[in-house]
Short mmCIF file of C-alpha atoms in Angstrom, two decimals:
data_model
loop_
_atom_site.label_atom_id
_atom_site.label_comp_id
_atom_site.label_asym_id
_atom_site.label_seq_id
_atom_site.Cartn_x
_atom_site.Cartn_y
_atom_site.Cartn_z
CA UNK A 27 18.49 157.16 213.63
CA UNK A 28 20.55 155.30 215.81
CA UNK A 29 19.39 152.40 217.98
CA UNK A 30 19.39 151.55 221.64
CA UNK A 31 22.20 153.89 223.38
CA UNK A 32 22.46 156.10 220.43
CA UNK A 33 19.06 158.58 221.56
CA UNK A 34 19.75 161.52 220.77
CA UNK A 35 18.02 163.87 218.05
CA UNK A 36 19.61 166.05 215.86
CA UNK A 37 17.74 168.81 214.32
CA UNK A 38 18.76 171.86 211.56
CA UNK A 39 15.58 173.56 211.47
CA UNK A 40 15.38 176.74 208.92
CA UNK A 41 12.68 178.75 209.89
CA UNK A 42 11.61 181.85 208.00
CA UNK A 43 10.93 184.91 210.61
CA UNK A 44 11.39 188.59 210.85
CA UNK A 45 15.01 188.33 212.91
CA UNK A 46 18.69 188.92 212.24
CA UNK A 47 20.85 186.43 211.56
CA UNK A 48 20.61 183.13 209.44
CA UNK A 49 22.35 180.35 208.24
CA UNK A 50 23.55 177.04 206.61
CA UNK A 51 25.90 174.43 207.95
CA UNK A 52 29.41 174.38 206.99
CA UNK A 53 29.77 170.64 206.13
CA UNK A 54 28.18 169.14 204.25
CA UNK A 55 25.14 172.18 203.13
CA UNK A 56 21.52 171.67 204.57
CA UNK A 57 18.83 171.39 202.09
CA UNK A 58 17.29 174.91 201.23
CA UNK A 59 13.62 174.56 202.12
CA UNK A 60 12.07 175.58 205.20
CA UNK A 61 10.88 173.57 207.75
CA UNK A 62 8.82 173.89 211.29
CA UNK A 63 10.64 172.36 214.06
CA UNK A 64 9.26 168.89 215.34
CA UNK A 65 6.10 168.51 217.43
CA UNK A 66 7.98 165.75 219.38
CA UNK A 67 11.08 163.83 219.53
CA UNK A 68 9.30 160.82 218.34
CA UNK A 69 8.46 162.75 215.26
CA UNK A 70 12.17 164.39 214.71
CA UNK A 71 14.43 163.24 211.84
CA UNK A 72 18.20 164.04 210.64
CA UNK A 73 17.60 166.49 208.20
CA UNK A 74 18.26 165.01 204.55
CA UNK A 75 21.22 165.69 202.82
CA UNK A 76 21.93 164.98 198.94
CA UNK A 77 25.27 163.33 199.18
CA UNK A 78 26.75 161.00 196.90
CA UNK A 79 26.22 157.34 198.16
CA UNK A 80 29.31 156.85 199.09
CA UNK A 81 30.10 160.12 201.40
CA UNK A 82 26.87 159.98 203.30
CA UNK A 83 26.47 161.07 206.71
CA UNK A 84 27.31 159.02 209.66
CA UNK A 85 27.68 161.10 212.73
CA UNK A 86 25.89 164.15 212.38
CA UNK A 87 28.26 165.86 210.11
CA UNK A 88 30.85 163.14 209.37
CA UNK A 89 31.43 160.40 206.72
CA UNK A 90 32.09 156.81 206.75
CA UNK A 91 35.81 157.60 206.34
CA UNK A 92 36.11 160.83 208.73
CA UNK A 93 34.87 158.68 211.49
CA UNK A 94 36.64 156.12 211.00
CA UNK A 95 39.98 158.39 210.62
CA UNK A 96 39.07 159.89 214.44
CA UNK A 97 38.62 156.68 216.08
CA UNK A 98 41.80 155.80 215.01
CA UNK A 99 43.37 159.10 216.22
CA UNK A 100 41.69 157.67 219.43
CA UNK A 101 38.48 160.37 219.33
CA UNK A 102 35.24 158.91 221.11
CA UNK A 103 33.24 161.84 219.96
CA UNK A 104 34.02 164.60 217.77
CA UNK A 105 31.38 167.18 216.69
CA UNK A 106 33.27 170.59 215.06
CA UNK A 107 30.45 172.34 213.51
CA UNK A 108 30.03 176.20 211.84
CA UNK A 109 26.92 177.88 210.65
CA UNK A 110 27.20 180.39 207.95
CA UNK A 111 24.69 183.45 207.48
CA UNK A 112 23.06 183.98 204.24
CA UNK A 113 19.84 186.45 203.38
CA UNK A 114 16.45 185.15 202.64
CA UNK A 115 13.86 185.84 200.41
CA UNK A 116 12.26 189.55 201.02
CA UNK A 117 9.30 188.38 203.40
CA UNK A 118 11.84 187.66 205.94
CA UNK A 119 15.08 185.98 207.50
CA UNK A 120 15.81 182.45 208.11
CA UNK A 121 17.92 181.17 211.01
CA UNK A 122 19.39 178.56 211.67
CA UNK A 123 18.60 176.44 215.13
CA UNK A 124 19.85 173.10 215.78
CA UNK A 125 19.59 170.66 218.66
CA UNK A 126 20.67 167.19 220.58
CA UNK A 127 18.68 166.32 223.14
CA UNK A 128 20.39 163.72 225.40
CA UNK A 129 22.49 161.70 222.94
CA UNK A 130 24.32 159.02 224.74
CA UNK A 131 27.67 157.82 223.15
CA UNK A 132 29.25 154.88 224.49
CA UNK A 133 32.88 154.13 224.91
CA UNK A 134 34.59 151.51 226.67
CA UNK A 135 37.86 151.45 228.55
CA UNK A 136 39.64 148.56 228.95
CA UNK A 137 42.49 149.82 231.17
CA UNK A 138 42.82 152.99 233.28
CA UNK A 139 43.17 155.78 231.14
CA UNK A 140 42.08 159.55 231.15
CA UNK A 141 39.83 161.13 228.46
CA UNK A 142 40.36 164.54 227.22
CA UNK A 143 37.37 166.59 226.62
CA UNK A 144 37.06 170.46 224.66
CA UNK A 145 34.20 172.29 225.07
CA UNK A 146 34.20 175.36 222.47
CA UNK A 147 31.52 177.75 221.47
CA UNK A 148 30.84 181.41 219.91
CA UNK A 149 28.29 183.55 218.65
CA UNK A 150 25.12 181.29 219.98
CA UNK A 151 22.28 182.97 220.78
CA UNK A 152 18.74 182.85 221.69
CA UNK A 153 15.50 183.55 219.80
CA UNK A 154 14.09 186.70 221.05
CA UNK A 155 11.08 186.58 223.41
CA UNK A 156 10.47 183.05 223.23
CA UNK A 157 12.35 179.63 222.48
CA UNK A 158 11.20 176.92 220.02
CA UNK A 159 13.42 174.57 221.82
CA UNK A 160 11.37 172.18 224.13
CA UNK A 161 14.30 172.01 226.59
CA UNK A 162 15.50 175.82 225.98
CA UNK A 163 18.44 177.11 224.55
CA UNK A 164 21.78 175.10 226.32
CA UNK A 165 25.05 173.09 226.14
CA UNK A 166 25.16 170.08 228.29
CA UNK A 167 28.36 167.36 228.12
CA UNK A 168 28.20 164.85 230.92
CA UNK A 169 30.55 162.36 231.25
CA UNK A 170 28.86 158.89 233.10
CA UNK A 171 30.34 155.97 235.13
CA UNK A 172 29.58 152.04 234.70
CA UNK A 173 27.76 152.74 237.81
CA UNK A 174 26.01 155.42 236.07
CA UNK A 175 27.10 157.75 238.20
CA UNK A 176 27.73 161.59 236.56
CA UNK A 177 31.84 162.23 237.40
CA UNK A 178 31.41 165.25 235.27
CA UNK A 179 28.89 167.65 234.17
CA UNK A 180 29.52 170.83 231.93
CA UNK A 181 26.22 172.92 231.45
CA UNK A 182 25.65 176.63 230.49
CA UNK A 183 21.94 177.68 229.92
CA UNK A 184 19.90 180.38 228.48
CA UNK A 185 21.66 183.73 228.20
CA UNK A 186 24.74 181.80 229.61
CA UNK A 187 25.05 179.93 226.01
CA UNK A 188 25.87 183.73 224.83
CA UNK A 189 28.86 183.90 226.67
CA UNK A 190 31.98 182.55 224.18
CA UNK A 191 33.13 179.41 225.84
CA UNK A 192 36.25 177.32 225.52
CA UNK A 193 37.05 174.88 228.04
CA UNK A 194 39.59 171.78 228.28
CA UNK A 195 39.34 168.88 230.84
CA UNK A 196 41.31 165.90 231.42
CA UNK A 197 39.13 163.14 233.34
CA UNK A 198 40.46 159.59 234.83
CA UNK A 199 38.47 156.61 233.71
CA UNK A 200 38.57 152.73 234.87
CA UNK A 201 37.82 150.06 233.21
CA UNK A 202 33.81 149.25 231.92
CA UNK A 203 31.49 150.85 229.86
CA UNK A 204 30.94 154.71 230.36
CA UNK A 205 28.79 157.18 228.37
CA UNK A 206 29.30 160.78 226.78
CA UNK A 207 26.06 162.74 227.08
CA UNK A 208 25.39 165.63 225.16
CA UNK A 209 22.85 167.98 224.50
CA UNK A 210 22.70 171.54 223.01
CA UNK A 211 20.23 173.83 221.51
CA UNK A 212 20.75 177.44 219.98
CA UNK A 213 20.21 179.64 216.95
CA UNK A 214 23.11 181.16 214.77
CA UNK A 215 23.33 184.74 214.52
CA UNK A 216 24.80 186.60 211.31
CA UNK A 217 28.58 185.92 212.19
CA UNK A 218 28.86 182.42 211.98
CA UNK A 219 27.70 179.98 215.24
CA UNK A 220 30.61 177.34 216.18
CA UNK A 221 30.06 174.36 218.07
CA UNK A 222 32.46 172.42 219.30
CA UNK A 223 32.43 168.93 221.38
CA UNK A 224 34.97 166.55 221.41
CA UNK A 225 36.59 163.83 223.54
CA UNK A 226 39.10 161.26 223.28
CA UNK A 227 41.32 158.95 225.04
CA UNK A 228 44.63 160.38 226.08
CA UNK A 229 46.51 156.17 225.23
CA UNK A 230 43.75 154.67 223.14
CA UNK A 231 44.69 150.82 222.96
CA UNK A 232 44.00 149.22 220.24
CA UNK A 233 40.92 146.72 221.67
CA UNK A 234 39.37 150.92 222.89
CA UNK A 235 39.68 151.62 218.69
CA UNK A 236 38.43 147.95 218.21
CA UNK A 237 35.63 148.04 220.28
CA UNK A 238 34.16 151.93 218.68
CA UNK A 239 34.65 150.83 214.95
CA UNK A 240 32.05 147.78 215.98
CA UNK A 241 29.89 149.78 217.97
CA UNK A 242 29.36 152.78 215.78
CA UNK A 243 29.59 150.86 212.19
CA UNK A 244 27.43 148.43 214.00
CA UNK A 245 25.00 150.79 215.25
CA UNK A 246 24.78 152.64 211.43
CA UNK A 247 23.78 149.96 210.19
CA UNK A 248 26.72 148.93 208.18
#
């Protein structure tokens, strides 16, 4: 996992249960055997992935080379994900149901600028009855000052996450150190669940693209 500001968790858990809808992530495939969701965060892990050495995971979904080809593009975050539905064995169905919760990526400005943020989802839902999520099913983006100070805060929660979403804001930054925070938490359904975070400067200078390809190589340990 990542270290320091890099805290958040992200979990594909594939549970087997008597409910509708299922799935497998659209890049790159999750592995196929079940597994009960984490007793804590301390305990959670990025799910493994058989990749070949060099195409493993970086971001969540993303390579070594697909990062590095949206920082140049000037992204500071970019998570487009898509869960596809598949059956299960007779005893039952598994779903899919991943989750962030509170992952801070920094970004630093080094002039006035504005970031533009997109906030697109469809087909989340909840699991009936009860939810295996320790925060409950949600979307939160929050967008935090060198003062620490929120300037922007996006959240939809419980039944709200069922609502199709897609949202576009532009938001002026100075110069210092801010922080994206994100966190989500659903389960797919049969059609399949897209996710959809991203932000990035409107006039990324170069030192901006400088300064993420040290942090987040830096921070994965390359």
């Amino acid at each position: 996992m990542r270290k320091n500001t890099k805290t958040g968790i992200f979990i594909l858990v594939l549970i087997s249960v008597l409910l509708t809808g299922c799935g497998i992530p659209a890049r790159p495939a999750a592995a196929d055997s079940d597994a009960p969701a984490p007793e804590s965060e301390a305990e959670a892990t990025v799910p493994q992935v058989k990749q070949e050495e060099d195409s493993a995971a970086y971001e969540y979904y993303l390579t070594k080379e697909e990062l590095l080809e949206d920082i140049d593009q000037g992204y500071i975050f970019c998570l487009d994900t898509a869960f596809e539905s598949r059956p299960m064995a007779p005893q039952g169905i598994s779903y899919t149901a991943p989750f962030v919760s509170e992952g801070n990526w920094d970004f630093y400005v080094h002039e006035e600028n504005n970031i533009n943020l997109e906030i697109a989802f469809s087909n989340l839902h909840l699991k009936p009855k009860e939810t295996i999520f320790p925060m409950g099913e949600q979307v939160i983006v929050e967008v935090i000052s060198p003062e620490e100070q929120t300037v922007y805060r996006f959240e939809k929660t419980g039944d709200e996450i069922t609502e199709d979403t897609s949202i576009q804001e532009q938001i002026s930054v100075t110069e210092g150190k801010w922080t994206l925070r994100i966190s989500f938490a659903y389960v797919c359904g049969e059609a399949p669940s897209k996710l959809k975070i991203a932000a990035a400067y409107e006039a990324p200078s170069e030192r901006d693209i400088d300064w993420l390809k040290t942090e987040r190589l830096n921070e994965s340990g390359i």
